PDB file of C-alpha atoms in Angstrom:
ATOM      1  CA  LEU Q   1     108.224  80.896 113.012  1.00 44.00           C
ATOM      2  CA  SER Q   2     105.559  79.339 115.184  1.00 51.00           C
ATOM      3  CA  ASN Q   3     106.281  81.963 117.859  1.00 55.00           C
ATOM      4  CA  TRP Q   4     105.110  84.708 115.510  1.00 56.00           C
ATOM      5  CA  CYS Q   5     102.674  83.137 113.074  1.00 55.00           C
ATOM      6  CA  LYS Q   6     101.140  79.912 111.812  1.00 57.00           C
ATOM      7  CA  PRO Q   7     102.459  79.594 108.262  1.00 49.00           C
ATOM      8  CA  GLU Q   8     100.837  77.065 105.959  1.00 52.00           C
ATOM      9  CA  LEU Q   9     103.462  77.405 103.280  1.00 51.00           C
ATOM     10  CA  PHE Q  10     106.875  79.075 103.304  1.00 49.00           C
ATOM     11  CA  LEU Q  11     108.413  79.054  99.833  1.00 52.00           C
ATOM     12  CA  PRO Q  12     110.942  81.884  99.540  1.00 53.00           C
ATOM     13  CA  TRP Q  13     112.813  80.219  96.671  1.00 53.00           C
ATOM     14  CA  SER Q  14     109.825  79.221  94.579  1.00 60.00           C
ATOM     15  CA  THR Q  15     110.426  81.769  91.849  1.00 71.00           C
ATOM     16  CA  ARG Q  16     109.647  79.482  88.938  1.00 75.00           C
ATOM     17  CA  PRO Q  17     106.046  78.404  88.353  1.00 80.00           C
ATOM     18  CA  TYR Q  18     105.394  74.728  87.717  1.00 84.00           C
ATOM     19  CA  ARG Q  19     105.542  73.716  84.075  1.00 85.00           C
ATOM     20  CA  ALA Q  20     104.518  70.189  83.201  1.00 87.00           C
ATOM     21  CA  PRO Q  21     107.380  68.340  81.517  1.00 92.00           C
ATOM     22  CA  ASN Q  22     107.219  66.361  78.321  1.00 91.00           C
ATOM     23  CA  LEU Q  23     105.957  62.950  79.435  1.00 90.00           C
ATOM     24  CA  ASP Q  24     107.811  60.985  76.756  1.00 91.00           C
ATOM     25  CA  MET Q  25     110.194  58.760  78.705  1.00 92.00           C
ATOM     26  CA  ALA Q  26     112.142  57.408  75.709  1.00 91.00           C
ATOM     27  CA  ASP Q  27     114.986  59.935  75.834  1.00 93.00           C
ATOM     28  CA  ARG Q  28     115.206  60.522  79.602  1.00 96.00           C
ATOM     29  CA  ASN Q  29     118.784  59.395  80.188  1.00 97.00           C
ATOM     30  CA  ILE Q  30     120.253  62.173  82.370  1.00 98.00           C
ATOM     31  CA  LEU Q  31     120.468  62.623  86.134  1.00 98.00           C
ATOM     32  CA  LEU Q  32     120.906  66.366  86.667  1.00 98.00           C
ATOM     33  CA  PHE Q  33     122.681  68.076  89.535  1.00 98.00           C
ATOM     34  CA  TRP Q  34     122.004  71.817  89.354  1.00 97.00           C
ATOM     35  CA  GLY Q  35     123.841  73.763  92.043  1.00 95.00           C
ATOM     36  CA  HIS Q  36     127.311  74.621  93.311  1.00 94.00           C
ATOM     37  CA  VAL Q  37     129.890  72.183  91.947  1.00 95.00           C
ATOM     38  CA  ASP Q  38     132.033  72.205  95.023  1.00 92.00           C
ATOM     39  CA  VAL Q  39     133.409  70.176  97.925  1.00 91.00           C
ATOM     40  CA  GLY Q  40     129.911  69.668  99.388  1.00 91.00           C
ATOM     41  CA  LEU Q  41     129.227  67.058  96.724  1.00 95.00           C
ATOM     42  CA  ASP Q  42     129.753  63.432  97.715  1.00 96.00           C
ATOM     43  CA  THR Q  43     132.230  62.552  94.982  1.00 97.00           C
ATOM     44  CA  ASP Q  44     132.673  59.020  96.328  1.00 96.00           C
ATOM     45  CA  ARG Q  45     128.927  58.411  95.990  1.00 96.00           C
ATOM     46  CA  ILE Q  46     128.861  60.051  92.537  1.00 97.00           C
ATOM     47  CA  ARG Q  47     131.690  57.728  91.483  1.00 97.00           C
ATOM     48  CA  GLY Q  48     129.673  54.784  92.813  1.00 96.00           C
ATOM     49  CA  MET Q  49     126.565  55.929  90.950  1.00 97.00           C
ATOM     50  CA  SER Q  50     128.602  56.397  87.789  1.00 97.00           C
ATOM     51  CA  GLU Q  51     129.957  52.855  87.996  1.00 96.00           C
ATOM     52  CA  TYR Q  52     126.509  51.465  88.770  1.00 95.00           C
ATOM     53  CA  LEU Q  53     125.019  53.281  85.772  1.00 96.00           C
ATOM     54  CA  ARG Q  54     127.862  52.169  83.518  1.00 96.00           C
ATOM     55  CA  THR Q  55     127.189  48.548  84.471  1.00 95.00           C
ATOM     56  CA  HIS Q  56     123.375  48.498  84.758  1.00 93.00           C
ATOM     57  CA  HIS Q  57     122.143  51.480  82.705  1.00 93.00           C
ATOM     58  CA  PRO Q  58     124.893  52.274  80.164  1.00 96.00           C
ATOM     59  CA  ASP Q  59     122.685  54.815  78.375  1.00 95.00           C
ATOM     60  CA  MET Q  60     122.423  57.012  81.506  1.00 97.00           C
ATOM     61  CA  GLN Q  61     124.611  60.042  82.230  1.00 98.00           C
ATOM     62  CA  ILE Q  62     125.175  62.308  85.215  1.00 98.00           C
ATOM     63  CA  LEU Q  63     125.259  66.032  84.393  1.00 98.00           C
ATOM     64  CA  LEU Q  64     126.623  68.425  87.034  1.00 98.00           C
ATOM     65  CA  VAL Q  65     125.807  72.065  86.255  1.00 98.00           C
ATOM     66  CA  GLY Q  66     126.674  75.072  88.349  1.00 96.00           C
ATOM     67  CA  PRO Q  67     129.070  77.681  89.627  1.00 95.00           C
ATOM     68  CA  THR Q  68     131.740  77.482  92.292  1.00 92.00           C
ATOM     69  CA  GLN Q  69     132.758  80.108  94.795  1.00 89.00           C
ATOM     70  CA  VAL Q  70     136.421  79.039  94.895  1.00 92.00           C
ATOM     71  CA  ALA Q  71     138.094  77.794  91.699  1.00 93.00           C
ATOM     72  CA  SER Q  72     140.506  75.480  93.537  1.00 95.00           C
ATOM     73  CA  ARG Q  73     137.603  73.719  95.279  1.00 93.00           C
ATOM     74  CA  ARG Q  74     135.877  73.145  91.939  1.00 94.00           C
ATOM     75  CA  ALA Q  75     139.113  71.795  90.479  1.00 95.00           C
ATOM     76  CA  MET Q  76     139.453  69.407  93.421  1.00 95.00           C
ATOM     77  CA  THR Q  77     135.827  68.235  93.067  1.00 96.00           C
ATOM     78  CA  VAL Q  78     136.035  67.800  89.298  1.00 96.00           C
ATOM     79  CA  GLY Q  79     139.419  66.087  89.670  1.00 96.00           C
ATOM     80  CA  ARG Q  80     137.847  63.468  91.932  1.00 96.00           C
ATOM     81  CA  LEU Q  81     135.398  62.694  89.122  1.00 97.00           C
ATOM     82  CA  SER Q  82     137.925  62.579  86.298  1.00 95.00           C
ATOM     83  CA  GLY Q  83     137.931  59.541  84.072  1.00 96.00           C
ATOM     84  CA  LEU Q  84     134.194  58.899  84.431  1.00 98.00           C
ATOM     85  CA  SER Q  85     132.885  58.782  80.871  1.00 97.00           C
ATOM     86  CA  ASN Q  86     129.248  59.150  81.938  1.00 98.00           C
ATOM     87  CA  VAL Q  87     129.767  62.218  84.168  1.00 98.00           C
ATOM     88  CA  MET Q  88     129.768  65.662  82.560  1.00 97.00           C
ATOM     89  CA  VAL Q  89     130.445  68.981  84.293  1.00 97.00           C
ATOM     90  CA  ARG Q  90     129.263  72.335  82.942  1.00 97.00           C
ATOM     91  CA  ASP Q  91     129.467  75.896  84.154  1.00 96.00           C
ATOM     92  CA  SER Q  92     126.397  77.617  85.560  1.00 96.00           C
ATOM     93  CA  GLN Q  93     123.339  77.694  83.298  1.00 96.00           C
ATOM     94  CA  SER Q  94     119.662  78.425  83.805  1.00 93.00           C
ATOM     95  CA  LEU Q  95     117.380  75.435  84.123  1.00 93.00           C
ATOM     96  CA  ASP Q  96     115.530  76.473  80.968  1.00 92.00           C
ATOM     97  CA  SER Q  97     118.740  76.283  78.923  1.00 96.00           C
ATOM     98  CA  LEU Q  98     119.328  72.645  79.911  1.00 96.00           C
ATOM     99  CA  PRO Q  99     117.943  69.576  78.085  1.00 96.00           C
ATOM    100  CA  LEU Q 100     115.159  69.004  80.636  1.00 96.00           C
ATOM    101  CA  ASP Q 101     113.252  66.679  78.282  1.00 95.00           C
ATOM    102  CA  ARG Q 102     116.167  64.265  78.670  1.00 97.00           C
ATOM    103  CA  VAL Q 103     116.337  64.454  82.488  1.00 98.00           C
ATOM    104  CA  LEU Q 104     114.897  61.487  84.382  1.00 97.00           C
ATOM    105  CA  ALA Q 105     115.505  63.014  87.810  1.00 98.00           C
ATOM    106  CA  ALA Q 106     117.323  65.754  89.621  1.00 97.00           C
ATOM    107  CA  LEU Q 107     120.270  64.549  91.650  1.00 97.00           C
ATOM    108  CA  ILE Q 108     121.288  66.123  94.961  1.00 95.00           C
ATOM    109  CA  PRO Q 109     124.412  64.128  95.909  1.00 95.00           C
ATOM    110  CA  TYR Q 110     125.517  65.838  99.113  1.00 92.00           C
ATOM    111  CA  ARG Q 111     128.005  64.314 101.477  1.00 86.00           C
ATOM    112  CA  ARG Q 112     127.150  63.977 105.142  1.00 83.00           C
ATOM    113  CA  LYS Q 113     128.239  66.986 107.218  1.00 79.00           C
ATOM    114  CA  PRO Q 114     126.482  69.019 109.916  1.00 79.00           C
ATOM    115  CA  ASP Q 115     125.021  71.723 107.666  1.00 76.00           C
ATOM    116  CA  THR Q 116     123.620  69.322 105.065  1.00 76.00           C
ATOM    117  CA  ASP Q 117     122.487  66.853 107.727  1.00 74.00           C
ATOM    118  CA  ALA Q 118     120.320  69.650 109.153  1.00 76.00           C
ATOM    119  CA  ALA Q 119     118.869  70.714 105.780  1.00 78.00           C
ATOM    120  CA  GLU Q 120     115.212  69.944 105.246  1.00 81.00           C
ATOM    121  CA  LEU Q 121     114.808  71.679 101.905  1.00 80.00           C
ATOM    122  CA  PRO Q 122     117.886  72.689  99.899  1.00 86.00           C
ATOM    123  CA  ASN Q 123     117.291  75.951  98.017  1.00 83.00           C
ATOM    124  CA  LYS Q 124     117.386  74.270  94.601  1.00 88.00           C
ATOM    125  CA  THR Q 125     114.636  71.751  95.446  1.00 90.00           C
ATOM    126  CA  LEU Q 126     111.621  73.881  94.569  1.00 88.00           C
ATOM    127  CA  SER Q 127     113.104  75.045  91.266  1.00 90.00           C
ATOM    128  CA  LEU Q 128     113.798  71.434  90.302  1.00 93.00           C
ATOM    129  CA  LEU Q 129     110.354  70.242  91.376  1.00 92.00           C
ATOM    130  CA  SER Q 130     108.778  73.081  89.395  1.00 90.00           C
ATOM    131  CA  CYS Q 131     110.286  71.439  86.288  1.00 92.00           C
ATOM    132  CA  GLY Q 132     108.442  68.238  87.169  1.00 94.00           C
ATOM    133  CA  LEU Q 133     111.651  66.449  88.143  1.00 96.00           C
ATOM    134  CA  PRO Q 134     111.680  63.883  90.938  1.00 97.00           C
ATOM    135  CA  ILE Q 135     114.637  64.182  93.320  1.00 96.00           C
ATOM    136  CA  ILE Q 136     117.243  61.492  93.983  1.00 97.00           C
ATOM    137  CA  LYS Q 137     119.331  62.509  96.993  1.00 96.00           C
ATOM    138  CA  THR Q 138     122.253  61.306  99.035  1.00 94.00           C
ATOM    139  CA  GLY Q 139     122.989  62.476 102.532  1.00 91.00           C
ATOM    140  CA  LEU Q 140     120.345  64.959 103.689  1.00 87.00           C
ATOM    141  CA  PRO Q 141     118.792  62.666 106.329  1.00 87.00           C
ATOM    142  CA  ASN Q 142     116.333  65.386 107.396  1.00 88.00           C
ATOM    143  CA  MET Q 143     115.139  66.423 103.938  1.00 89.00           C
ATOM    144  CA  ILE Q 144     111.381  66.596 103.564  1.00 88.00           C
ATOM    145  CA  SER Q 145     109.743  63.298 102.754  1.00 87.00           C
ATOM    146  CA  ALA Q 146     107.617  62.785  99.654  1.00 91.00           C
ATOM    147  CA  PRO Q 147     107.081  59.907  97.228  1.00 94.00           C
ATOM    148  CA  PHE Q 148     109.065  61.797  94.565  1.00 95.00           C
ATOM    149  CA  ILE Q 149     112.057  62.512  96.842  1.00 95.00           C
ATOM    150  CA  LEU Q 150     114.128  59.338  96.908  1.00 96.00           C
ATOM    151  CA  SER Q 151     117.221  58.356  98.852  1.00 95.00           C
ATOM    152  CA  ALA Q 152     120.216  56.823  97.050  1.00 94.00           C
ATOM    153  CA  ASP Q 153     122.737  56.327  99.833  1.00 93.00           C
ATOM    154  CA  THR Q 154     123.441  52.751  98.651  1.00 93.00           C
ATOM    155  CA  ASP Q 155     123.466  51.063  95.249  1.00 92.00           C
ATOM    156  CA  ALA Q 156     120.306  49.160  96.171  1.00 94.00           C
ATOM    157  CA  LEU Q 157     118.485  52.381  97.084  1.00 95.00           C
ATOM    158  CA  PHE Q 158     119.848  54.044  93.948  1.00 96.00           C
ATOM    159  CA  ASP Q 159     118.450  51.232  91.795  1.00 94.00           C
ATOM    160  CA  GLU Q 160     115.082  51.472  93.591  1.00 96.00           C
ATOM    161  CA  ALA Q 161     115.063  55.231  92.985  1.00 96.00           C
ATOM    162  CA  MET Q 162     115.822  54.803  89.275  1.00 94.00           C
ATOM    163  CA  ILE Q 163     113.024  52.222  88.923  1.00 95.00           C
ATOM    164  CA  ALA Q 164     110.567  54.431  90.830  1.00 97.00           C
ATOM    165  CA  CYS Q 165     111.379  57.456  88.649  1.00 96.00           C
ATOM    166  CA  ARG Q 166     110.807  55.508  85.436  1.00 95.00           C
ATOM    167  CA  LYS Q 167     107.638  53.883  86.756  1.00 96.00           C
ATOM    168  CA  ASN Q 168     106.039  56.941  88.409  1.00 97.00           C
ATOM    169  CA  PHE Q 169     107.315  59.958  86.450  1.00 96.00           C
ATOM    170  CA  ARG Q 170     103.946  60.614  84.770  1.00 94.00           C
ATOM    171  CA  GLU Q 171     101.937  59.980  87.929  1.00 95.00           C
ATOM    172  CA  TRP Q 172     104.061  62.401  89.963  1.00 94.00           C
ATOM    173  CA  GLN Q 173     103.137  65.263  87.645  1.00 91.00           C
TER     174      GLN Q 173
END
């Protein structure tokens, strides 16, 4: 764009205005993925997160919500997550229809591949941030950097991200 203009802000997907979330942290026990439930998800990392939560934060759940373009790819992705009692998968729903008062953070668990490695701002990011949700991500090495966008590529980083979300949720609003 710099060849044609000097943009200060380019937000084509920011269709939802910011709404401050409920700041009560007592019931925030969900990590929410809201996007295509498909082969782009890092199911190995989700399995690792699930096990880590089961051991260290047994009250926490992972909720994956979204459509799929190819039914067989969804079946393969969901099959890789079968047997995880703290991982739930739902069909596509609007953000407003989800239990956002129970969500500690949005989860973007992408696996490493050329298109996601190049992504700086996945389309869903602004909608999730407009709900007041911090982002916990995997993969996406070039995603924009902010205090409320946290990497979880290892269990140690995942634990740090969980602690930071609990500690700073109110401040990040």
